[in-house]
XYZ file of C-alpha atoms in Angstrom:
713
model
C -73.766 -14.440 -56.356
C -72.954 -10.999 -57.810
C -70.039 -9.036 -55.776
C -70.423 -4.971 -56.200
C -67.626 -2.662 -54.752
C -68.529 0.376 -53.009
C -67.537 3.308 -50.678
C -64.139 3.401 -51.775
C -63.444 6.970 -51.268
C -62.373 7.156 -47.019
C -59.650 5.648 -45.740
C -59.050 2.864 -43.483
C -57.020 5.392 -41.270
C -60.220 7.255 -40.984
C -61.032 3.977 -38.831
C -60.382 5.384 -35.499
C -62.310 8.323 -35.600
C -65.238 8.730 -33.319
C -68.391 8.127 -34.431
C -69.581 11.371 -33.901
C -67.228 12.890 -36.587
C -69.032 10.959 -39.316
C -72.548 9.623 -39.573
C -71.817 7.141 -41.125
C -71.646 4.023 -38.911
C -69.066 2.111 -40.785
C -65.238 2.662 -42.477
C -67.036 3.133 -46.207
C -63.709 1.762 -47.487
C -63.890 -1.805 -45.846
C -67.733 -2.041 -46.954
C -68.632 -4.988 -49.079
C -72.023 -5.703 -50.907
C -72.682 -8.826 -52.439
C -76.467 -9.981 -53.746
C -77.027 -13.547 -53.249
C -79.348 -15.096 -55.645
C -80.945 -18.077 -53.787
C -79.404 -20.745 -56.239
C -76.338 -21.552 -55.593
C -75.912 -19.428 -52.242
C -77.713 -17.149 -49.844
C -78.451 -15.774 -46.795
C -79.371 -18.073 -44.144
C -77.075 -21.241 -44.705
C -74.479 -19.992 -47.570
C -75.934 -22.257 -49.974
C -75.711 -25.846 -47.718
C -79.401 -25.842 -47.297
C -80.931 -27.653 -44.563
C -79.068 -31.114 -45.688
C -75.736 -29.010 -45.333
C -76.791 -27.880 -41.900
C -77.309 -31.267 -40.748
C -74.480 -32.850 -42.004
C -71.329 -33.258 -39.459
C -68.802 -32.423 -42.320
C -67.890 -28.964 -42.658
C -67.779 -28.131 -46.443
C -64.129 -27.842 -47.146
C -62.136 -25.423 -50.042
C -60.948 -26.250 -53.188
C -57.635 -25.143 -52.023
C -57.189 -25.809 -48.266
C -54.298 -23.377 -48.188
C -56.442 -20.611 -50.226
C -59.197 -20.674 -49.615
C -61.899 -18.158 -51.195
C -64.282 -15.361 -49.266
C -67.212 -17.377 -50.228
C -65.581 -20.841 -49.005
C -64.954 -19.419 -45.479
C -68.229 -17.591 -45.609
C -69.876 -20.945 -46.337
C -67.930 -23.077 -43.620
C -68.447 -20.438 -40.766
C -72.141 -20.753 -41.100
C -72.433 -24.210 -40.881
C -69.967 -24.089 -37.796
C -72.755 -21.135 -36.434
C -75.737 -22.366 -36.731
C -75.082 -25.658 -35.776
C -73.328 -24.195 -32.360
C -76.724 -22.696 -31.504
C -79.659 -25.576 -32.157
C -80.489 -29.051 -32.299
C -79.275 -30.050 -35.702
C -79.863 -34.050 -35.612
C -83.028 -35.030 -37.546
C -86.046 -35.747 -35.243
C -84.691 -33.056 -32.931
C -86.763 -30.416 -34.205
C -84.871 -29.005 -37.363
C -87.223 -29.125 -40.689
C -90.135 -29.121 -37.825
C -89.632 -26.406 -35.423
C -86.428 -24.652 -37.071
C -84.196 -24.768 -40.424
C -84.335 -24.170 -44.324
C -86.899 -26.725 -44.307
C -89.198 -25.903 -41.707
C -93.147 -24.864 -42.354
C -92.575 -21.550 -41.618
C -89.887 -20.729 -44.128
C -90.440 -18.360 -47.108
C -91.169 -19.615 -50.752
C -89.968 -17.943 -54.076
C -90.260 -18.115 -57.578
C -88.296 -20.318 -59.778
C -85.131 -20.401 -59.988
C -84.511 -19.784 -56.302
C -83.971 -23.481 -54.585
C -86.603 -24.063 -52.331
C -84.990 -23.404 -48.538
C -82.375 -21.202 -49.737
C -83.638 -17.180 -48.859
C -82.161 -14.820 -51.717
C -81.134 -11.117 -50.801
C -78.170 -8.724 -50.474
C -75.528 -8.452 -47.917
C -73.850 -5.485 -46.870
C -70.479 -6.314 -44.844
C -68.104 -3.684 -43.078
C -65.882 -2.733 -40.264
C -67.690 -0.850 -37.291
C -66.392 2.753 -37.231
C -65.317 3.369 -33.571
C -63.673 5.594 -31.475
C -59.682 5.918 -31.223
C -59.127 3.539 -28.212
C -57.513 0.846 -29.540
C -54.098 0.056 -28.554
C -53.662 -2.749 -31.541
C -55.837 -2.880 -34.746
C -59.010 -4.251 -33.446
C -61.816 -3.812 -36.071
C -65.034 -4.949 -35.179
C -66.478 -6.869 -38.182
C -70.332 -6.412 -38.961
C -72.967 -7.616 -41.734
C -76.252 -6.491 -42.841
C -78.503 -8.760 -44.379
C -81.922 -7.785 -46.442
C -83.957 -10.787 -47.952
C -85.555 -10.149 -51.427
C -88.907 -10.420 -49.514
C -88.304 -7.578 -47.455
C -91.375 -4.985 -47.440
C -90.616 -1.683 -47.343
C -93.868 -0.865 -46.352
C -93.598 -3.043 -42.858
C -90.128 -2.384 -42.460
C -88.295 -4.479 -39.497
C -84.955 -4.780 -38.231
C -83.441 -7.590 -36.242
C -80.224 -7.827 -34.448
C -79.043 -11.204 -34.043
C -75.966 -10.541 -31.724
C -73.389 -13.861 -31.826
C -72.940 -15.929 -28.716
C -69.857 -17.111 -27.219
C -66.876 -15.132 -28.330
C -67.912 -15.911 -32.424
C -68.088 -12.888 -34.948
C -70.578 -11.328 -37.074
C -71.880 -14.667 -38.035
C -72.208 -16.508 -34.640
C -75.903 -15.056 -34.713
C -76.855 -17.226 -38.057
C -79.217 -19.453 -36.070
C -80.823 -16.418 -34.180
C -81.446 -14.613 -37.286
C -83.458 -17.492 -39.043
C -86.357 -16.306 -37.707
C -85.726 -12.153 -39.006
C -85.168 -13.925 -42.306
C -88.474 -16.181 -42.272
C -90.175 -13.208 -41.046
C -88.857 -10.886 -44.136
C -86.695 -8.827 -41.877
C -83.763 -7.093 -42.282
C -80.811 -8.497 -40.149
C -78.145 -7.164 -38.203
C -74.896 -8.988 -37.254
C -72.242 -7.167 -35.811
C -69.251 -8.588 -34.108
C -69.024 -7.680 -30.540
C -64.819 -6.984 -30.374
C -64.271 -10.927 -29.357
C -64.713 -12.569 -32.825
C -62.209 -14.648 -34.646
C -59.428 -12.608 -35.274
C -56.092 -14.172 -34.507
C -52.303 -13.147 -34.910
C -49.877 -16.001 -35.171
C -47.105 -14.248 -34.051
C -44.166 -16.332 -35.835
C -46.327 -16.871 -38.939
C -45.528 -14.220 -41.393
C -47.125 -14.872 -44.368
C -50.432 -15.836 -42.751
C -50.362 -14.441 -39.150
C -53.644 -12.017 -39.424
C -56.884 -12.422 -41.070
C -59.395 -9.520 -43.226
C -62.911 -8.870 -43.013
C -63.581 -12.048 -44.842
C -61.293 -14.202 -43.312
C -58.840 -14.950 -45.740
C -55.468 -14.867 -44.099
C -52.478 -12.746 -45.158
C -49.306 -10.972 -43.438
C -49.639 -8.023 -41.159
C -47.820 -5.523 -43.539
C -49.811 -7.005 -46.400
C -53.238 -6.270 -44.356
C -52.051 -3.082 -42.664
C -55.676 -1.446 -41.230
C -57.701 -4.160 -43.072
C -56.864 -6.831 -40.570
C -59.371 -7.732 -38.095
C -56.785 -7.782 -35.330
C -53.000 -7.488 -35.313
C -50.391 -6.665 -32.727
C -48.350 -3.251 -33.075
C -44.746 -4.156 -33.203
C -42.736 -3.533 -29.669
C -39.586 -4.911 -28.590
C -41.206 -6.344 -26.225
C -43.619 -7.929 -28.609
C -40.491 -9.449 -30.289
C -38.495 -10.535 -27.297
C -41.547 -12.581 -26.360
C -42.442 -14.292 -29.451
C -38.913 -14.968 -29.768
C -38.626 -16.601 -26.590
C -41.868 -18.081 -26.584
C -42.200 -19.728 -30.629
C -45.361 -20.198 -32.294
C -47.497 -18.755 -29.546
C -50.859 -17.297 -30.507
C -52.907 -13.982 -29.662
C -56.377 -13.713 -29.571
C -58.732 -10.609 -30.293
C -61.116 -11.611 -27.219
C -57.884 -12.386 -24.701
C -55.506 -10.136 -25.978
C -56.934 -6.583 -27.446
C -56.271 -4.900 -24.078
C -59.798 -2.871 -25.157
C -61.755 -5.179 -22.380
C -64.533 -5.662 -24.982
C -67.007 -6.959 -23.220
C -68.066 -3.391 -21.658
C -68.372 -2.447 -25.135
C -71.091 -4.726 -26.488
C -73.960 -2.649 -26.083
C -72.134 -0.022 -27.854
C -71.261 -2.276 -30.687
C -74.831 -3.843 -30.731
C -76.263 -0.139 -31.124
C -73.713 0.462 -34.253
C -74.835 -2.581 -35.781
C -78.443 -1.421 -35.996
C -77.433 2.187 -36.969
C -75.611 0.229 -39.458
C -79.005 -1.698 -40.532
C -80.526 1.287 -41.254
C -77.896 2.719 -43.525
C -78.090 -0.593 -45.274
C -81.039 -0.083 -46.073
C -81.387 3.505 -47.316
C -78.688 2.813 -49.370
C -80.458 -0.146 -51.020
C -83.808 1.313 -50.885
C -82.237 4.623 -52.493
C -84.715 7.364 -53.092
C -87.456 4.877 -52.709
C -88.028 5.019 -49.019
C -85.943 6.438 -45.426
C -86.065 3.992 -42.469
C -85.286 5.342 -39.510
C -86.593 4.469 -35.985
C -89.599 6.206 -36.194
C -91.231 4.005 -38.701
C -89.045 0.633 -38.495
C -89.293 -2.036 -36.238
C -86.471 -3.187 -34.160
C -86.026 -6.499 -31.921
C -82.420 -6.969 -30.466
C -82.007 -11.011 -30.009
C -79.432 -12.818 -29.050
C -78.068 -16.086 -26.665
C -75.719 -16.636 -23.933
C -73.147 -13.624 -24.529
C -75.413 -12.260 -27.411
C -78.072 -12.246 -25.057
C -76.225 -10.152 -22.600
C -74.902 -8.116 -25.236
C -78.700 -7.215 -26.486
C -79.268 -6.357 -22.669
C -76.549 -3.736 -22.767
C -77.451 -2.705 -25.716
C -80.900 -1.932 -24.374
C -79.515 -0.219 -21.363
C -77.780 1.821 -23.382
C -79.986 2.590 -26.020
C -80.157 6.463 -25.430
C -81.577 7.049 -29.088
C -84.595 4.648 -28.500
C -83.588 2.519 -31.386
C -84.578 -0.970 -30.104
C -88.542 -1.453 -30.056
C -88.280 -5.018 -27.854
C -85.953 -7.633 -27.012
C -85.930 -11.613 -26.932
C -82.879 -12.936 -25.322
C -82.288 -16.743 -24.168
C -79.666 -17.903 -21.409
C -78.113 -14.379 -21.080
C -74.369 -13.862 -19.996
C -75.228 -10.830 -18.063
C -73.750 -9.432 -14.700
C -76.503 -7.392 -12.458
C -75.214 -5.135 -10.392
C -75.747 -5.740 -6.851
C -79.347 -5.287 -5.632
C -81.224 -5.450 -2.378
C -82.680 -8.275 -3.237
C -82.989 -12.388 -2.483
C -83.997 -15.336 -4.546
C -86.242 -17.551 -3.239
C -86.747 -20.712 -5.031
C -89.397 -23.751 -3.669
C -88.556 -24.562 -0.174
C -85.058 -23.864 -0.057
C -83.478 -20.896 1.961
C -82.849 -17.528 0.262
C -79.983 -17.235 -1.910
C -78.343 -13.344 -2.153
C -76.356 -13.154 -5.313
C -74.895 -9.995 -4.419
C -73.873 -8.777 -7.761
C -70.910 -11.980 -8.450
C -69.704 -11.871 -11.559
C -68.791 -14.414 -14.384
C -65.417 -14.549 -14.338
C -65.820 -15.191 -10.410
C -68.093 -18.509 -11.556
C -65.236 -19.378 -13.855
C -62.514 -19.367 -11.462
C -64.371 -20.910 -8.633
C -65.211 -23.780 -11.214
C -61.946 -24.156 -12.779
C -60.521 -24.982 -9.090
C -62.900 -27.306 -7.990
C -65.515 -28.683 -10.947
C -62.919 -31.395 -11.716
C -62.812 -32.732 -8.141
C -66.732 -31.810 -7.725
C -67.170 -34.293 -10.651
C -66.495 -37.161 -8.918
C -69.199 -36.625 -6.675
C -72.246 -38.802 -6.328
C -74.562 -37.814 -9.136
C -72.478 -35.326 -10.855
C -71.892 -37.214 -14.075
C -75.128 -37.426 -15.096
C -77.307 -40.399 -14.937
C -75.318 -41.981 -18.234
C -71.357 -42.058 -18.414
C -70.546 -41.179 -22.461
C -66.453 -41.757 -22.211
C -64.908 -38.917 -23.346
C -67.919 -36.285 -22.720
C -69.638 -36.517 -19.516
C -67.380 -39.065 -17.470
C -65.486 -37.041 -14.949
C -62.018 -37.046 -15.617
C -59.260 -38.917 -14.070
C -56.918 -36.163 -13.244
C -60.195 -35.089 -10.982
C -58.718 -37.515 -8.583
C -55.443 -35.866 -8.412
C -57.165 -32.667 -8.466
C -59.029 -33.777 -4.971
C -55.615 -34.979 -3.550
C -54.083 -31.379 -4.555
C -56.689 -29.003 -3.004
C -57.143 -31.349 0.248
C -53.054 -31.051 0.842
C -53.487 -26.856 0.518
C -56.544 -26.819 2.531
C -58.901 -25.545 0.689
C -61.558 -29.085 1.109
C -61.584 -31.338 3.798
C -62.212 -35.316 3.588
C -60.084 -38.716 3.850
C -61.974 -40.493 0.967
C -62.629 -39.198 -2.871
C -66.442 -39.030 -2.538
C -65.888 -36.731 0.993
C -64.064 -34.827 -0.667
C -65.569 -34.389 -3.999
C -68.671 -33.654 -2.041
C -66.838 -31.140 -0.461
C -65.555 -29.452 -3.591
C -69.343 -29.387 -4.931
C -70.439 -27.806 -1.434
C -68.251 -24.507 -2.684
C -69.642 -24.635 -5.934
C -73.045 -24.884 -4.055
C -72.601 -22.084 -1.841
C -71.779 -20.098 -5.316
C -75.435 -20.206 -6.509
C -74.880 -23.712 -8.673
C -78.184 -25.388 -7.996
C -78.256 -29.163 -7.759
C -80.788 -28.863 -11.047
C -77.324 -28.122 -12.632
C -75.491 -31.031 -11.341
C -75.360 -33.022 -14.330
C -73.354 -30.749 -16.190
C -70.168 -30.358 -13.749
C -68.768 -33.328 -15.260
C -69.471 -32.824 -18.889
C -68.339 -29.098 -18.739
C -65.177 -29.824 -17.392
C -64.380 -32.598 -19.436
C -64.937 -30.265 -22.174
C -62.498 -27.994 -20.897
C -65.089 -24.945 -20.149
C -63.784 -23.650 -17.002
C -59.873 -24.295 -17.827
C -60.466 -22.622 -21.350
C -62.641 -19.679 -20.476
C -60.421 -18.114 -17.544
C -57.591 -17.459 -19.728
C -59.453 -15.832 -22.166
C -61.635 -13.483 -20.164
C -58.609 -12.415 -16.992
C -56.564 -11.269 -20.464
C -59.543 -9.482 -21.599
C -60.720 -7.744 -18.326
C -57.183 -7.062 -16.939
C -56.305 -5.644 -20.443
C -53.220 -7.994 -20.511
C -50.893 -8.152 -23.299
C -49.969 -11.541 -24.923
C -46.554 -10.943 -23.852
C -47.506 -10.311 -20.423
C -47.791 -14.306 -19.984
C -50.956 -13.513 -16.993
C -50.706 -17.163 -15.039
C -48.051 -18.466 -17.082
C -50.362 -19.736 -19.904
C -50.458 -19.447 -23.671
C -51.834 -19.966 -26.572
C -50.341 -22.167 -29.489
C -50.873 -25.251 -31.410
C -48.966 -28.476 -30.222
C -47.678 -31.865 -31.326
C -49.407 -34.300 -31.561
C -47.651 -36.040 -34.794
C -45.503 -38.053 -32.633
C -46.214 -40.900 -29.803
C -47.301 -39.916 -26.569
C -44.281 -41.393 -25.006
C -41.774 -38.874 -27.377
C -40.663 -35.896 -25.349
C -42.105 -33.671 -27.738
C -45.413 -34.457 -27.589
C -47.708 -31.695 -26.332
C -44.741 -29.148 -26.915
C -45.722 -25.855 -28.969
C -45.198 -26.021 -32.923
C -46.147 -24.113 -35.237
C -49.849 -23.911 -36.573
C -50.407 -25.523 -40.008
C -51.083 -23.133 -42.788
C -54.184 -25.120 -43.626
C -55.590 -24.560 -40.215
C -54.471 -21.124 -39.985
C -56.350 -20.180 -43.195
C -59.535 -21.805 -42.043
C -59.287 -20.239 -38.026
C -61.857 -17.548 -39.156
C -64.664 -20.065 -40.110
C -63.805 -23.338 -37.555
C -62.963 -20.901 -34.553
C -65.301 -19.977 -31.535
C -63.065 -17.429 -30.635
C -61.650 -19.195 -27.509
C -58.598 -21.614 -27.387
C -58.502 -24.818 -27.567
C -60.474 -24.361 -31.284
C -59.244 -24.455 -34.702
C -56.244 -26.558 -33.751
C -54.856 -23.732 -31.241
C -54.868 -24.917 -27.714
C -54.158 -24.001 -23.890
C -50.317 -24.171 -23.124
C -48.783 -24.546 -19.486
C -45.690 -22.383 -19.649
C -44.662 -22.824 -15.668
C -45.363 -26.252 -15.438
C -42.928 -28.396 -14.252
C -42.481 -30.060 -18.023
C -43.749 -26.971 -19.653
C -44.142 -25.456 -21.983
C -46.513 -27.813 -22.777
C -50.333 -28.890 -23.718
C -51.997 -28.008 -20.554
C -53.736 -31.427 -20.168
C -50.082 -33.180 -19.627
C -48.661 -30.409 -17.225
C -47.087 -31.176 -14.131
C -47.816 -28.772 -11.730
C -44.859 -27.455 -9.692
C -46.678 -26.775 -6.042
C -48.010 -30.325 -6.145
C -45.739 -32.363 -8.870
C -48.671 -34.208 -10.058
C -50.819 -33.966 -13.531
C -53.563 -32.377 -11.565
C -54.775 -30.509 -14.719
C -52.942 -27.598 -13.431
C -53.812 -26.379 -10.332
C -51.181 -23.798 -10.372
C -52.786 -21.776 -12.980
C -55.944 -22.795 -11.277
C -55.196 -20.622 -8.185
C -53.279 -17.873 -9.549
C -56.514 -17.074 -11.942
C -58.746 -17.781 -8.563
C -56.646 -14.911 -6.986
C -57.095 -12.642 -9.326
C -61.107 -12.751 -8.227
C -60.326 -13.195 -4.391
C -57.369 -11.599 -3.802
C -56.294 -14.708 -1.952
C -52.285 -15.850 -1.603
C -51.488 -12.438 -3.342
C -47.962 -11.704 -1.898
C -46.086 -9.204 -4.079
C -46.681 -5.920 -5.877
C -47.205 -7.424 -9.993
C -49.694 -9.847 -8.055
C -51.732 -6.686 -6.512
C -51.345 -4.924 -9.743
C -52.828 -7.445 -11.824
C -55.422 -8.174 -9.057
C -56.545 -4.690 -9.024
C -56.400 -4.477 -13.013
C -58.744 -7.369 -13.506
C -61.042 -6.382 -10.397
C -61.143 -2.916 -12.329
C -62.393 -4.575 -15.335
C -65.028 -6.893 -13.683
C -66.348 -4.258 -12.463
C -66.939 -1.756 -15.647
C -69.267 -4.434 -16.934
C -72.134 -4.195 -13.915
C -75.799 -3.711 -15.854
C -78.169 -1.685 -14.169
C -81.194 -3.756 -14.848
C -82.731 -0.277 -16.771
C -84.636 -1.367 -19.816
C -86.104 2.350 -20.404
C -89.439 0.428 -19.731
C -89.344 -1.561 -23.436
C -91.047 -4.939 -23.885
C -88.486 -7.517 -23.440
C -88.853 -11.652 -22.789
C -85.847 -13.344 -21.112
C -86.152 -17.191 -21.333
C -83.511 -19.049 -19.371
C -83.174 -22.993 -18.961
C -82.996 -24.016 -14.714
C -80.470 -26.619 -15.824
C -77.905 -24.519 -17.240
C -74.760 -25.543 -15.963
C -72.512 -22.567 -17.760
C -74.569 -19.489 -17.264
C -76.339 -20.084 -13.865
C -79.721 -18.592 -13.445
C -79.359 -17.595 -9.813
C -76.569 -15.383 -10.990
C -77.923 -14.410 -14.223
C -81.229 -14.294 -15.501
C -82.914 -14.499 -12.141
C -80.788 -11.789 -10.354
C -81.295 -9.435 -13.597
C -85.059 -9.710 -13.591
C -84.828 -9.146 -9.530
C -82.964 -6.136 -10.208
C -84.981 -4.689 -13.403
C -87.890 -5.097 -10.835
C -86.262 -3.423 -8.123
C -85.121 -0.256 -10.735
C -88.559 -0.278 -13.031
C -91.113 -1.731 -10.897
C -94.265 -0.838 -12.537
C -92.670 0.850 -15.475
C -91.321 -2.420 -16.239
C -92.188 -4.580 -19.252
C -90.138 -7.474 -18.600
C -90.959 -11.105 -18.500
C -88.872 -13.962 -17.231
C -89.817 -17.050 -18.418
C -87.472 -19.677 -17.173
C -87.697 -23.306 -18.735
C -87.365 -26.707 -16.297
C -85.695 -29.170 -18.953
C -83.799 -26.550 -20.413
C -80.188 -25.673 -20.370
C -77.448 -23.903 -22.158
C -76.508 -25.987 -25.385
C -79.599 -27.480 -27.511
C -76.617 -28.402 -29.782
C -75.633 -30.848 -27.698
C -79.572 -32.127 -26.553
C -79.537 -35.087 -29.421
C -76.075 -35.952 -28.844
C -73.230 -35.413 -25.589
C -75.788 -35.006 -22.815
C -78.324 -38.081 -23.307
C -79.356 -39.761 -20.236
C -79.541 -43.416 -22.034
C -79.005 -45.060 -25.691
C -81.524 -47.867 -26.566
C -80.522 -50.772 -28.246
C -80.572 -49.040 -32.080
C -77.482 -47.035 -30.603
C -79.924 -43.597 -30.477
C -79.572 -41.024 -27.767
C -82.348 -40.499 -25.491
C -82.540 -36.597 -25.300
C -83.161 -35.312 -21.435
C -83.705 -31.654 -21.863
C -85.985 -29.563 -24.250
C -84.159 -26.930 -26.928
C -84.756 -23.488 -25.295
C -84.446 -22.260 -29.492
C -87.970 -23.755 -29.573
C -88.716 -21.009 -26.797
C -86.942 -18.242 -28.497
C -88.947 -18.316 -31.949
C -92.369 -18.767 -29.993
C -91.200 -15.637 -28.143
C -90.223 -13.598 -31.238
C -93.650 -14.841 -32.338
C -95.134 -13.048 -29.344
C -92.851 -9.957 -29.219
C -93.598 -9.056 -32.857
C -97.439 -9.424 -32.541
C -96.772 -7.333 -29.352
C -95.375 -4.759 -31.076
C -97.684 -4.885 -34.535
C -100.890 -5.466 -33.058
C -100.631 -4.871 -29.309
C -100.978 -8.143 -27.805
C -100.628 -9.640 -24.655
C -96.838 -10.517 -23.750
C -97.002 -13.984 -21.169
C -96.274 -12.833 -17.899
C -93.237 -14.153 -15.660
C -93.290 -18.016 -15.225
C -91.995 -21.588 -14.997
C -92.751 -23.690 -18.081
C -92.418 -27.329 -17.858
C -91.531 -29.360 -21.202
C -90.889 -32.946 -21.277
C -87.860 -33.948 -22.983
C -88.805 -36.042 -26.161
C -86.806 -39.152 -24.865
C -86.342 -41.688 -28.106
C -89.383 -40.151 -30.130
C -88.783 -37.428 -32.513
C -90.399 -34.298 -32.268
C -94.171 -34.550 -34.918
C -96.778 -32.219 -35.543
C -98.512 -33.905 -33.000
C -96.365 -34.383 -29.990
C -95.048 -30.806 -30.096
C -98.172 -29.525 -27.983
C -97.625 -31.543 -25.429
C -94.010 -31.795 -25.122
C -93.334 -28.033 -25.735
C -96.111 -26.231 -24.200
C -95.499 -22.774 -24.768
C -95.846 -19.601 -22.118
C -99.744 -18.880 -21.255
C -100.551 -15.732 -20.957
C -102.594 -16.942 -17.875
C -100.581 -18.704 -15.991
C -101.432 -21.407 -13.102
C -100.878 -20.222 -9.853
C -98.115 -23.380 -8.911
C -96.149 -21.675 -12.260
C -96.113 -18.058 -11.590
C -93.079 -16.195 -10.784
C -93.384 -13.213 -8.263
C -91.313 -10.194 -7.066
C -92.467 -8.272 -3.945
C -90.839 -6.465 -1.164
C -87.423 -7.526 -2.544
C -87.705 -11.100 -3.067
C -88.344 -12.959 -6.243
C -90.100 -16.468 -5.822
C -89.785 -19.047 -8.608
C -91.745 -21.866 -8.020
C -90.077 -25.247 -7.737
């Protein structure tokens, strides 16, 4: 690869200037342009190729305490790609997606088959000055060598979860195969950390290389401003870690649409720089598709809603985390009573499940059809959680099963369907809910790390001594090696990359939350005290002090900033969601968003909603964690269909629609068959993974009439 140094004229101090003051959408002095030759490195896999992406072993570093930018990028690509798609041989890679699949482009030697040569621009986005700390948002633009200036196209591949700019690399694959440029903006969550007592490697820069706050200055992705309050907190609470998503104090989710649009503006800027003097690219002559999964899908929808410049021509998203505002409609599924989503928020779901899921996991059927120890079996701590919930009058029942069923009833009333019950135990055991509540509550309320909201913090914890040692699970300094690779390894939400959840207010705290003894119950019930605190920030129940009322108001204000309108300017759009999604529930997100869009845009709507009966949120787990049974050879039988396959088909449909005018599939239910023990083959894919139909049967049609969204069973 060849590194070119451009744009050193402007100071990083100009980062705080609003976009309107400078037509350049980036901080020019942060710009880096790298050409990848497709021999040792590339745009899609950072040189790993399909074999490297399939491997469960992440690429390492020549010096673990001083990884290079190229090494960090390669490791980040490995984790981010594998976080989105199924990379198990037989699960679709090499056939339906992946560098070795039939759709991959070919290049003349010496380019290695599977690698995609091209140029990558990387910089910080230029943002308005609303940052109490350093909150740089990284972005990249990839221009593949086979980009055709006569048929220019851009795909905004937006990152899922709390991941950073490379969180959309699996989404970008379709674009790179097609020869489109790719916009890869971060979304203000990113993988920026500030280790409060690790001076030499406390923060990281655009490349993920760690350094001290003083050395990196405004070049840091994220760094807290010095204050006496912060200094006092760090002294009293050693080894703590601030994360960008939780502690930036800007509520980044409300800005996701803005970040996505600026990422697209960066793509136009990069194309015009790359092809300087040959052709000018603009929204008038360049096709733009916004795409993403999960949080990336929500980011894309927010961008299209906010797109007053007409940058985006079409949209394709899967399982979007999008919070539609309350509308005047209900959802009718099969023979079930109508359900009113009532504008429920993701935070409402997170805190409800954090409180009740560990107990509900012990209900019959809630652990799936097989229990894989450590993943899908309900936690023993859930039994203690049931007891504590009963003592506090939050559930009824005298037996464990009665209490667990009562807890599951709480979830069901929220819009959590029976089709998602399989995920209660696994998602709780994977600690999704208790992890998310800490990050999202802090973000929505714009809390500082020193506010120590609900007595929870982030730190590495001691695992180097026996569990019987009193120091086991206590906060310790994150090792330099782990700190140096946080950019590459982190999902942005602890526990991640060696940074864990710490229960500061536990009776035995501060300690790793899994070991916490709750003060109010005296038992290890998975820290019910913190769960109740975070839940109160949603409901207001149990709040009695002025400080708690203020915190409740802050979180309520933050969540109300996020309500989406459902207005997509009449642009063509496809939303795909798995009926069995046990994290981002169809009733509260895609179904509700589609209904709101139909209510708002009526005949002007060009949105189609595709619901996949055997789809769920994590394609990466289909062939591993969430299996129905294991055959004699120890091979997992997959029980879900990959949503990524339907994303690829939808991108094909959207591109054809925008370039040739061919029809998009109408809203419908698609009914794939899980592959079971068999691998996907060219012969069985049409049968197992039927595509959406342009003329769906009556039993599969989704309709919206007179304020009722009807979803066939």
